[in-house]
Coordinates of C-alpha atoms and ligand atoms in Angstrom, one line a residue:
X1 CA 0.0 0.0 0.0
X2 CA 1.5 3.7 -0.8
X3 CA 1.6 5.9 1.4
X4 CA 1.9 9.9 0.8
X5 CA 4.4 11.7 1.9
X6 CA 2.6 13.3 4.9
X7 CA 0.9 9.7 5.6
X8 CA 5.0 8.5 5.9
X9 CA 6.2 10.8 8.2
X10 CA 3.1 10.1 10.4
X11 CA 4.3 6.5 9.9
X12 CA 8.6 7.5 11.2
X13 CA 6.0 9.1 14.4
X14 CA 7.1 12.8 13.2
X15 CA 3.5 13.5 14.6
X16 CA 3.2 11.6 17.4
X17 CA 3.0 8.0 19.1
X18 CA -0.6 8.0 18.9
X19 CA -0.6 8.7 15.7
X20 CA 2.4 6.8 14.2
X21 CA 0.3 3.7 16.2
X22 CA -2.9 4.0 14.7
X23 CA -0.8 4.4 11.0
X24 CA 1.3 1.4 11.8
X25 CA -2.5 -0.3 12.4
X26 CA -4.1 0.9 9.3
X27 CA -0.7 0.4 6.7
X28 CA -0.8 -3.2 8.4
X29 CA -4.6 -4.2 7.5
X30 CA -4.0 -2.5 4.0
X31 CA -1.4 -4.9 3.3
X32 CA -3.3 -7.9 3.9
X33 CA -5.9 -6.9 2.3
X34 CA -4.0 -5.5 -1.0
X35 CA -5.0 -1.8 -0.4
X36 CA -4.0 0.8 -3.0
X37 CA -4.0 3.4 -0.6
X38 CA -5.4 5.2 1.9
X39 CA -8.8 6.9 1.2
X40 CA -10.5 9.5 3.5
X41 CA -13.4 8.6 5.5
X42 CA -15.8 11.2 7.2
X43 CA -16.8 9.3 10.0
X44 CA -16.2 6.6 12.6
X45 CA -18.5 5.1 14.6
X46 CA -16.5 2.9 16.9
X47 CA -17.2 -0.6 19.2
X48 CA -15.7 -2.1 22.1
X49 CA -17.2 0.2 25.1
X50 CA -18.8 -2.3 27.2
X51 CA -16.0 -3.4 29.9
X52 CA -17.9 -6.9 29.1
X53 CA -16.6 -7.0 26.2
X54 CA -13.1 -5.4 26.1
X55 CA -12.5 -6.9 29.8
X56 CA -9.3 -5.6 31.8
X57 CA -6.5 -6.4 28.1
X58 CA -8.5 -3.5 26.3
X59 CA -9.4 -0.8 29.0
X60 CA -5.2 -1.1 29.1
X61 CA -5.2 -0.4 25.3
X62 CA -7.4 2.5 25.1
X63 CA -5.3 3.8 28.3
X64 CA -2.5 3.0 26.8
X65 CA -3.3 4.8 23.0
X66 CA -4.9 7.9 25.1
X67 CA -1.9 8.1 26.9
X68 CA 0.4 7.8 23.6
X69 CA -1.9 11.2 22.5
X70 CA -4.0 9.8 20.2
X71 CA -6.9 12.0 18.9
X72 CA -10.1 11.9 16.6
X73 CA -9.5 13.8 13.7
X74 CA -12.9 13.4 12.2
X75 CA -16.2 13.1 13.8
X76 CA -16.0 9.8 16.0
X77 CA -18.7 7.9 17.8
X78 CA -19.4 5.0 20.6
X79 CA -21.0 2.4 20.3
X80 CA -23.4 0.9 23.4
X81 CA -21.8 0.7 26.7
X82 CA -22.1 -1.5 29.5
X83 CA -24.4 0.0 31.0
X84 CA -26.7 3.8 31.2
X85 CA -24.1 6.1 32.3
X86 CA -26.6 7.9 34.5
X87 CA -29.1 5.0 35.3
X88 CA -26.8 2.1 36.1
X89 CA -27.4 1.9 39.7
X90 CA -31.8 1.8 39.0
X91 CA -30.5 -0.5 36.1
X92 CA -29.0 -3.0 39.2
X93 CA -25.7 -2.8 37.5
X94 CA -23.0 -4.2 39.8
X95 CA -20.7 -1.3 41.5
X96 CA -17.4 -2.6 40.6
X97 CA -18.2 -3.1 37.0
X98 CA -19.6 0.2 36.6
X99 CA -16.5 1.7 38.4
X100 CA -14.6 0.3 35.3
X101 CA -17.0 0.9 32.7
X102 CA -16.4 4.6 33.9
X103 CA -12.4 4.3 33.5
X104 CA -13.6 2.7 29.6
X105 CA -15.4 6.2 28.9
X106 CA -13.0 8.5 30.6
X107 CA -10.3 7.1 28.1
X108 CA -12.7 7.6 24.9
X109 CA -13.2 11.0 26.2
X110 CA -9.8 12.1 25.9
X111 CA -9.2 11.0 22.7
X112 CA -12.6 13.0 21.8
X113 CA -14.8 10.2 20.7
X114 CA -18.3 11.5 21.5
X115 CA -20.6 9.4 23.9
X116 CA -23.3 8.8 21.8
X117 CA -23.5 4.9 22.9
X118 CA -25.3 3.7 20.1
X119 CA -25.6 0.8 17.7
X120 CA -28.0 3.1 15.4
X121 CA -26.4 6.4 15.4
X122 CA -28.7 6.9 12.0
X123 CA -31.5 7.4 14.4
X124 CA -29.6 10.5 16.0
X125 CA -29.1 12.2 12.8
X126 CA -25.8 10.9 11.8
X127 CA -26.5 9.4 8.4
X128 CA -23.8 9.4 5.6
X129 CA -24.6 10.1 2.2
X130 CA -24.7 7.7 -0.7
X131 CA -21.1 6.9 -1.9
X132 CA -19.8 8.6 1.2
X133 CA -16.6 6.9 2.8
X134 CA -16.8 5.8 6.2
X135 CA -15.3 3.6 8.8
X136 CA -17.9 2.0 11.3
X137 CA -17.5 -1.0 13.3
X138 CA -20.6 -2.5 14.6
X139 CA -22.0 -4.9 12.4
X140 CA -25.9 -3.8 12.2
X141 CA -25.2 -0.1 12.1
X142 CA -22.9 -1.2 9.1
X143 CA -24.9 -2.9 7.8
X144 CA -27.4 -0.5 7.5
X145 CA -25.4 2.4 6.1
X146 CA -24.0 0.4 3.4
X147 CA -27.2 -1.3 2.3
X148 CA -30.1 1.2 3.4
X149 CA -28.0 4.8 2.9
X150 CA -25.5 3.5 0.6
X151 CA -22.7 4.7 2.5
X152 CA -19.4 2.4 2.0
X153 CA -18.0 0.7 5.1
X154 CA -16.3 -2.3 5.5
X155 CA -16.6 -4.3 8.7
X156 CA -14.2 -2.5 11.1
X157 CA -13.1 -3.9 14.0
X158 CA -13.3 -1.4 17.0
X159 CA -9.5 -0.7 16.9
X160 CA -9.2 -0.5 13.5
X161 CA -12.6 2.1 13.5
X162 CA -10.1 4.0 16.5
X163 CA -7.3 4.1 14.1
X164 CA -9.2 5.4 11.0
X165 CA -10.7 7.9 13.9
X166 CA -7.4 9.2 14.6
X167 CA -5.9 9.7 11.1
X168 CA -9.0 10.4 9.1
X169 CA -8.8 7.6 6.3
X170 CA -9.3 3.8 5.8
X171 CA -7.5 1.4 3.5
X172 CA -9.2 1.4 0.1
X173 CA -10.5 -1.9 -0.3
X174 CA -13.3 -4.4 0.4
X175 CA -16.3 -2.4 0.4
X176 CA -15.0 0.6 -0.7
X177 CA -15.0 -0.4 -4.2
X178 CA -17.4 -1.2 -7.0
X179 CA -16.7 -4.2 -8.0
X180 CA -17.2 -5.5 -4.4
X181 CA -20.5 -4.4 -4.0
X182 CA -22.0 -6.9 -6.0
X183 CA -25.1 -9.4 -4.9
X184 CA -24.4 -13.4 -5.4
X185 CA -27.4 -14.7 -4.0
X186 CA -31.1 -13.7 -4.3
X187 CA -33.9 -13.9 -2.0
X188 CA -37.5 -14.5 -3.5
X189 CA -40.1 -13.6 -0.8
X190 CA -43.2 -15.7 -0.8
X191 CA -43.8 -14.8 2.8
X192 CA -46.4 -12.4 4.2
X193 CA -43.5 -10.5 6.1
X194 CA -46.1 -8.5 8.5
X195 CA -44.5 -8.9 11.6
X196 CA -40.9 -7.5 13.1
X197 CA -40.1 -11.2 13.9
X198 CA -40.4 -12.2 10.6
X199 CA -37.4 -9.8 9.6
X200 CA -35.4 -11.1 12.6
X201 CA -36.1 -14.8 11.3
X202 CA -35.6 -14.0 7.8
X203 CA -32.3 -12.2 8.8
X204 CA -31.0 -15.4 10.2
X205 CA -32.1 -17.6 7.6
X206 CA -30.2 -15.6 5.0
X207 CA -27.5 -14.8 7.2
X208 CA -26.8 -18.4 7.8
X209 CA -26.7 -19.1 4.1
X210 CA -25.1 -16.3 2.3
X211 CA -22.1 -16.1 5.0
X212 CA -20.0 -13.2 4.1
X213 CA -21.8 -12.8 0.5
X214 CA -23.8 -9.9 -0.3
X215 CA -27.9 -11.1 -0.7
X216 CA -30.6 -9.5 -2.4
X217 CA -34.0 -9.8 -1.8
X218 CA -37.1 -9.9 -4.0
X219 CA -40.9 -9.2 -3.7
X220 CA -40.5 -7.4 0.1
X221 CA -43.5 -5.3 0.6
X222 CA -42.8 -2.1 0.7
X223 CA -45.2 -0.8 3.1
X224 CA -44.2 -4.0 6.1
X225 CA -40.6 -3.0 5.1
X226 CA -39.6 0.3 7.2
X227 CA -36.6 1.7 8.8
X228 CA -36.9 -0.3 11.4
X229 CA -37.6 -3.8 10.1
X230 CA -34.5 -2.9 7.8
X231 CA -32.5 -2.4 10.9
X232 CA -33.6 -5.6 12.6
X233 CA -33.3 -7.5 9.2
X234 CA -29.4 -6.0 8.9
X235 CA -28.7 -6.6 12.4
X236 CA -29.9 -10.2 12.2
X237 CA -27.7 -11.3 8.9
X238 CA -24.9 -9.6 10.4
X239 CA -25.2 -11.8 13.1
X240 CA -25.9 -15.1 11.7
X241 CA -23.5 -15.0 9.0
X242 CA -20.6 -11.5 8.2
X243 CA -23.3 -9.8 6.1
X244 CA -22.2 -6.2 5.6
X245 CA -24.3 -5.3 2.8
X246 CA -27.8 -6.2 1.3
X247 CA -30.1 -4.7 -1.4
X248 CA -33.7 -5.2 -1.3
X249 CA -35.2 -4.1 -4.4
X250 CA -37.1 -0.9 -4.5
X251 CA -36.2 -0.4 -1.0
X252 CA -32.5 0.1 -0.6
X253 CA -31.2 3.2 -2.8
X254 CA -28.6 0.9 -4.8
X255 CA -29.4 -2.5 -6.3
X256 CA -26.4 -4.4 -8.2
X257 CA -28.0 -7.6 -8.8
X258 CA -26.4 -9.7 -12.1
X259 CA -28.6 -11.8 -13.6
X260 CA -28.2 -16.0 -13.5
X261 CA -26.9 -15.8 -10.0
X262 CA -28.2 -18.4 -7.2
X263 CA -31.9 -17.6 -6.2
X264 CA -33.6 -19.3 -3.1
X265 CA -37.3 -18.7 -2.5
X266 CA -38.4 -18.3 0.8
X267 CA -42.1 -19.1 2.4
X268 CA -43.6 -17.8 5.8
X269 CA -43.4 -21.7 6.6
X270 CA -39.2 -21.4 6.9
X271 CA -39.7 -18.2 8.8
X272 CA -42.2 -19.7 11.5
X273 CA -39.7 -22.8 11.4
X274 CA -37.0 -20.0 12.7
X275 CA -38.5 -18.4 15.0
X276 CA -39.3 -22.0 16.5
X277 CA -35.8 -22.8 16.7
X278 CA -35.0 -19.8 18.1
X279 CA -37.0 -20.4 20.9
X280 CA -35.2 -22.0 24.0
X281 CA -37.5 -20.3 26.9
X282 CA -40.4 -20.9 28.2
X283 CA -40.7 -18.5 30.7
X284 CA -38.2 -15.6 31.2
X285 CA -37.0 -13.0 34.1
X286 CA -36.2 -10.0 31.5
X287 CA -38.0 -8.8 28.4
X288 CA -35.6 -6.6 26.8
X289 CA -36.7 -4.7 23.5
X290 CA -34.8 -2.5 21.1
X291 CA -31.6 -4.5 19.5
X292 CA -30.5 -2.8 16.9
X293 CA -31.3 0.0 19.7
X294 CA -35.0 1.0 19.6
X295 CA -36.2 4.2 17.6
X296 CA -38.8 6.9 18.8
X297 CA -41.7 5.1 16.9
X298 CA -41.1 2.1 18.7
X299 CA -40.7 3.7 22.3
X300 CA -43.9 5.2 21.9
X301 CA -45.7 2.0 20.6
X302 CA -44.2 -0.1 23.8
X303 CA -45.7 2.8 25.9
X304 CA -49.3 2.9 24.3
X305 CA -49.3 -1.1 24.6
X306 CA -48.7 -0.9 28.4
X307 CA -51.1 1.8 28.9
X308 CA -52.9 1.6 32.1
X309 CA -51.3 -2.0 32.8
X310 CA -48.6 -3.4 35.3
X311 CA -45.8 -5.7 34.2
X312 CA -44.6 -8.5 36.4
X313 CA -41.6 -9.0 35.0
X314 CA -38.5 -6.5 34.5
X315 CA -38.3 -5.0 31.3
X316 CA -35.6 -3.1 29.4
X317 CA -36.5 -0.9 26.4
X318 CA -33.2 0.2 25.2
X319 CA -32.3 2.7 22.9
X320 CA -29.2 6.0 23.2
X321 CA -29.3 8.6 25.0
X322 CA -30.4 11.4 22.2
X323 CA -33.8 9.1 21.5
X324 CA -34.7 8.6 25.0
X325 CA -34.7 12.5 26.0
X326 CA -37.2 12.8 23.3
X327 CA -38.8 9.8 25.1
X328 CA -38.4 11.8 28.3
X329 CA -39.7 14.5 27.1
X330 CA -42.6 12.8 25.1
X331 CA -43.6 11.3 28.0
X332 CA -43.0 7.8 26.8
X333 CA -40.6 7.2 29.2
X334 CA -42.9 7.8 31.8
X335 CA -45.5 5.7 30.6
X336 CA -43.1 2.7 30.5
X337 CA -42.1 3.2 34.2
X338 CA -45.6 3.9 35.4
X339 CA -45.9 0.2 34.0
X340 CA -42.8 -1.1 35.9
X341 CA -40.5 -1.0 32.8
X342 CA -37.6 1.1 32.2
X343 CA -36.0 2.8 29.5
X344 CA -32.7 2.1 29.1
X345 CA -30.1 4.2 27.5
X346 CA -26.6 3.8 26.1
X347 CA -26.3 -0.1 26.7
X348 CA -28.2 -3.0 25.6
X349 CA -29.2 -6.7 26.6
X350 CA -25.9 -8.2 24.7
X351 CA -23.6 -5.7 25.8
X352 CA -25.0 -5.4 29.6
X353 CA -23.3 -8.0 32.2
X354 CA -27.1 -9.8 32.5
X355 CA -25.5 -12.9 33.4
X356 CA -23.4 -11.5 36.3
X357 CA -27.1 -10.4 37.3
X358 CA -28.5 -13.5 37.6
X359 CA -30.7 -13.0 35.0
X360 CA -30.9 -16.7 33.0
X361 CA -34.0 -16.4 30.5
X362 CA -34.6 -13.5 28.4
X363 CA -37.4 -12.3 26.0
X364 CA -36.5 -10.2 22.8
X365 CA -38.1 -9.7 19.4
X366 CA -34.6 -9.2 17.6
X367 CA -33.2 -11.9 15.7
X368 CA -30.0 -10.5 16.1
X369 CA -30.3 -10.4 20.3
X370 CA -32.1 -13.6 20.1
X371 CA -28.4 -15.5 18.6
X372 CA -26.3 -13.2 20.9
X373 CA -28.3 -14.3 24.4
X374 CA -27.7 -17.5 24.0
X375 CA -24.4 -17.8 22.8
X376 CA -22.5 -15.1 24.6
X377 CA -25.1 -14.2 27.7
X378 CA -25.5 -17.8 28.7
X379 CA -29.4 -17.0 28.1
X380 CA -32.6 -19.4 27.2
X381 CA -34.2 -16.7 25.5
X382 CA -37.9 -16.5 23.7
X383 CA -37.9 -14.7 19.9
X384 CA -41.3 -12.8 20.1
X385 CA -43.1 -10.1 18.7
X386 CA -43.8 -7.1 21.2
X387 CA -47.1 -7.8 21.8
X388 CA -46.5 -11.1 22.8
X389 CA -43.7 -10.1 25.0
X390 CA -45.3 -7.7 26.3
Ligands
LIG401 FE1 -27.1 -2.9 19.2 FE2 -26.6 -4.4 21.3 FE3 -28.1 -5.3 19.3 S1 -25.1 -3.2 20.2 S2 -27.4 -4.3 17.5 S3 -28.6 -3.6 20.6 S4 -26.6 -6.5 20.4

């Protein structure tokens, strides 16, 4: 990979450890991947906040790369947390682990990542163009800016995302180019599609088949097939398999489908065969809604439902920070907690330490949280719509 001249004397650390380390980071990923160069990006939306997830090894990086003076260049982003920053306690986080989730965000700060905490910072108005460059690293929101904005990401890695932060660019490959972006599989819908489940299911179906291919689907309805089912479809794909981009035809604003390639029809019948599988609950202790994290619309639909009721089990509705003051201030929020729910900001049900709670069985309607409680929250977890949940 070439590097400019200004790009190389970043690289001998004329500018800085921080920055000589995340050059040394990105020159390294562009040669294994057979970058060109290095292209600008405008944004970078990075993971690995939750102390959960980055444990003790990578609180000691970010420390470490804070310490070394590394800086965002261009706007940069967090992903969800381990916990609501100013709820945790009401949340029943454990003390100790919110101690070090704080030492996590202290070190983002001062490298000037903003605290936005949120898988779907296209909810809070950050939403790149078509054709725009960008460096994200959690796999829904990626998936959704390549494949529902037509933005161009690869799948970054949360250090990777922190190095493209710093210096401003990405290696040019992968996604990034044309010739990439191109569908192998196609996805003919038979199925009714009415329900949010049915995105989730569909989302692990296709997911689990295409692997890291790029699908296209066929025949969706247009008017079951909003924002938020997009989301949940993304999240869910990116999950079961390394989907990073999907077109859905007159949905998503790009659709690069060649003709003769594999097609794979797809009938309610293998969705509701899904969502069975998914099921391994029969009961649960937590309901948790809003994975990718929830949007206004769905807030206020959660707090109509439980109008006037009373919940006998704890529920989550999680969403960032941004969406939930408009919650507060809707009055959503309050509806929810008049009902014995809470909503939740800056964290989710994957990221959260549930297990160290003692929670064991959890409800969600996301296909994507569904395959994430069970296999890294130790969960038995039931995949239902919200009303059923509810
Ligand atoms: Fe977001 Fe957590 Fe789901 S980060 S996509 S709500 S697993």
């Amino acid at each position: 990979m070439l590097l400019t001249k200004d790009e190389g004397k970043i690289l001998d650390g004329e500018l800085g450890e921080g920055k000589q380390k995340a050059m040394q980071i990105l020159k390294t990923i562009g040669e294994i991947y057979d970058a060109d160069r290095l292209i600008p990006v405008t944004s970078a939306q990075v993971a690995g906040v939750s102390y959960k997830t980055i444990g003790d090894a990578g609180l000691e990086f970010l420390e470490d790369f804070a310490a070394k003076g590394a800086r965002a260049s261009i706007p940069a982003f967090l992903n969800p947390a381990g916990m609501d920053l100013k709820n945790w306690e009401e949340m029943g986080i454990p003390r100790k682990f919110a101690e070090m989730q704080l030492k996590v965000m202290k070190a983002y700060a001062s490298m000037g990542i903003s605290a936005t905490c949120t898988c779907t910072p296209y909810l809070i108005g950050i939403r790149p163009k078509r054709g725009e460059h960008i460096a994200w690293s959690e796999s829904s929101a990626i998936s959704f800016a390549n494949s529902m904005l037509g933005a161009r990401t690869n799948r970054e890695s949360a250090v990777t995302a922190l190095a493209s932060a710093v210096i401003g660019k990405t290696p040019n490959f992968g996604l990034h180019l044309n010739n990439n972006r191109v569908a192998s599989v196609v996805f003919e819908i038979k199925a009714g599609m009415s329900k949010l489940t049915d995105f989730g299911a569909l989302g692990i179906f296709a997911g689990r088949l295409a692997k890291e291919r790029i699908p296209a689907f066929e025949g969706m309805n247009r008017s079951f097939a909003n924002e938020d089912r997009m989301k949940s479809l993304g999240a869910a794909m990116a999950a079961s398999g390394s989907v990073a981009l999907y077109y859905a035809k007159g949905i998503t604003p790009e659709w690069v489908v060649p003709a003769g390639i594999e097609r794979v029809p797809i009938e309610q019948k293998q969705l509701d065969e899904m969502k069975a599988k998914m099921q391994s609950a029969d009961s649960v202790d937590l309901v948790t809604i809003g994975c990718p994290h929830c949007s206004l619309q769905e807030i206020k639909e959660i707090a109509w439902r439980l109008k006037g009721k009373k919940l006998k089990m704890k529920l989550w509705v999680c969403t960032s920070g941004k969406v939930k003051e408009q919650a507060d201030k809707e009055g959503y929020s309050a509806a929810i907690r008049e009902a014995g729910g809470l909503v939740v900001a800056d964290t989710c049900m994957v990221v959260a330490p549930i297990e160290q709670m003692g929670f064991k069985s959890t409800g969600a309607n996301s296909g994507k949280a569904a395959i994430y409680l069970q296999s890294l929250c130790r969960q038995k977890v039931s995949f239902k719509d919200v009303e059923e949940l509810l």
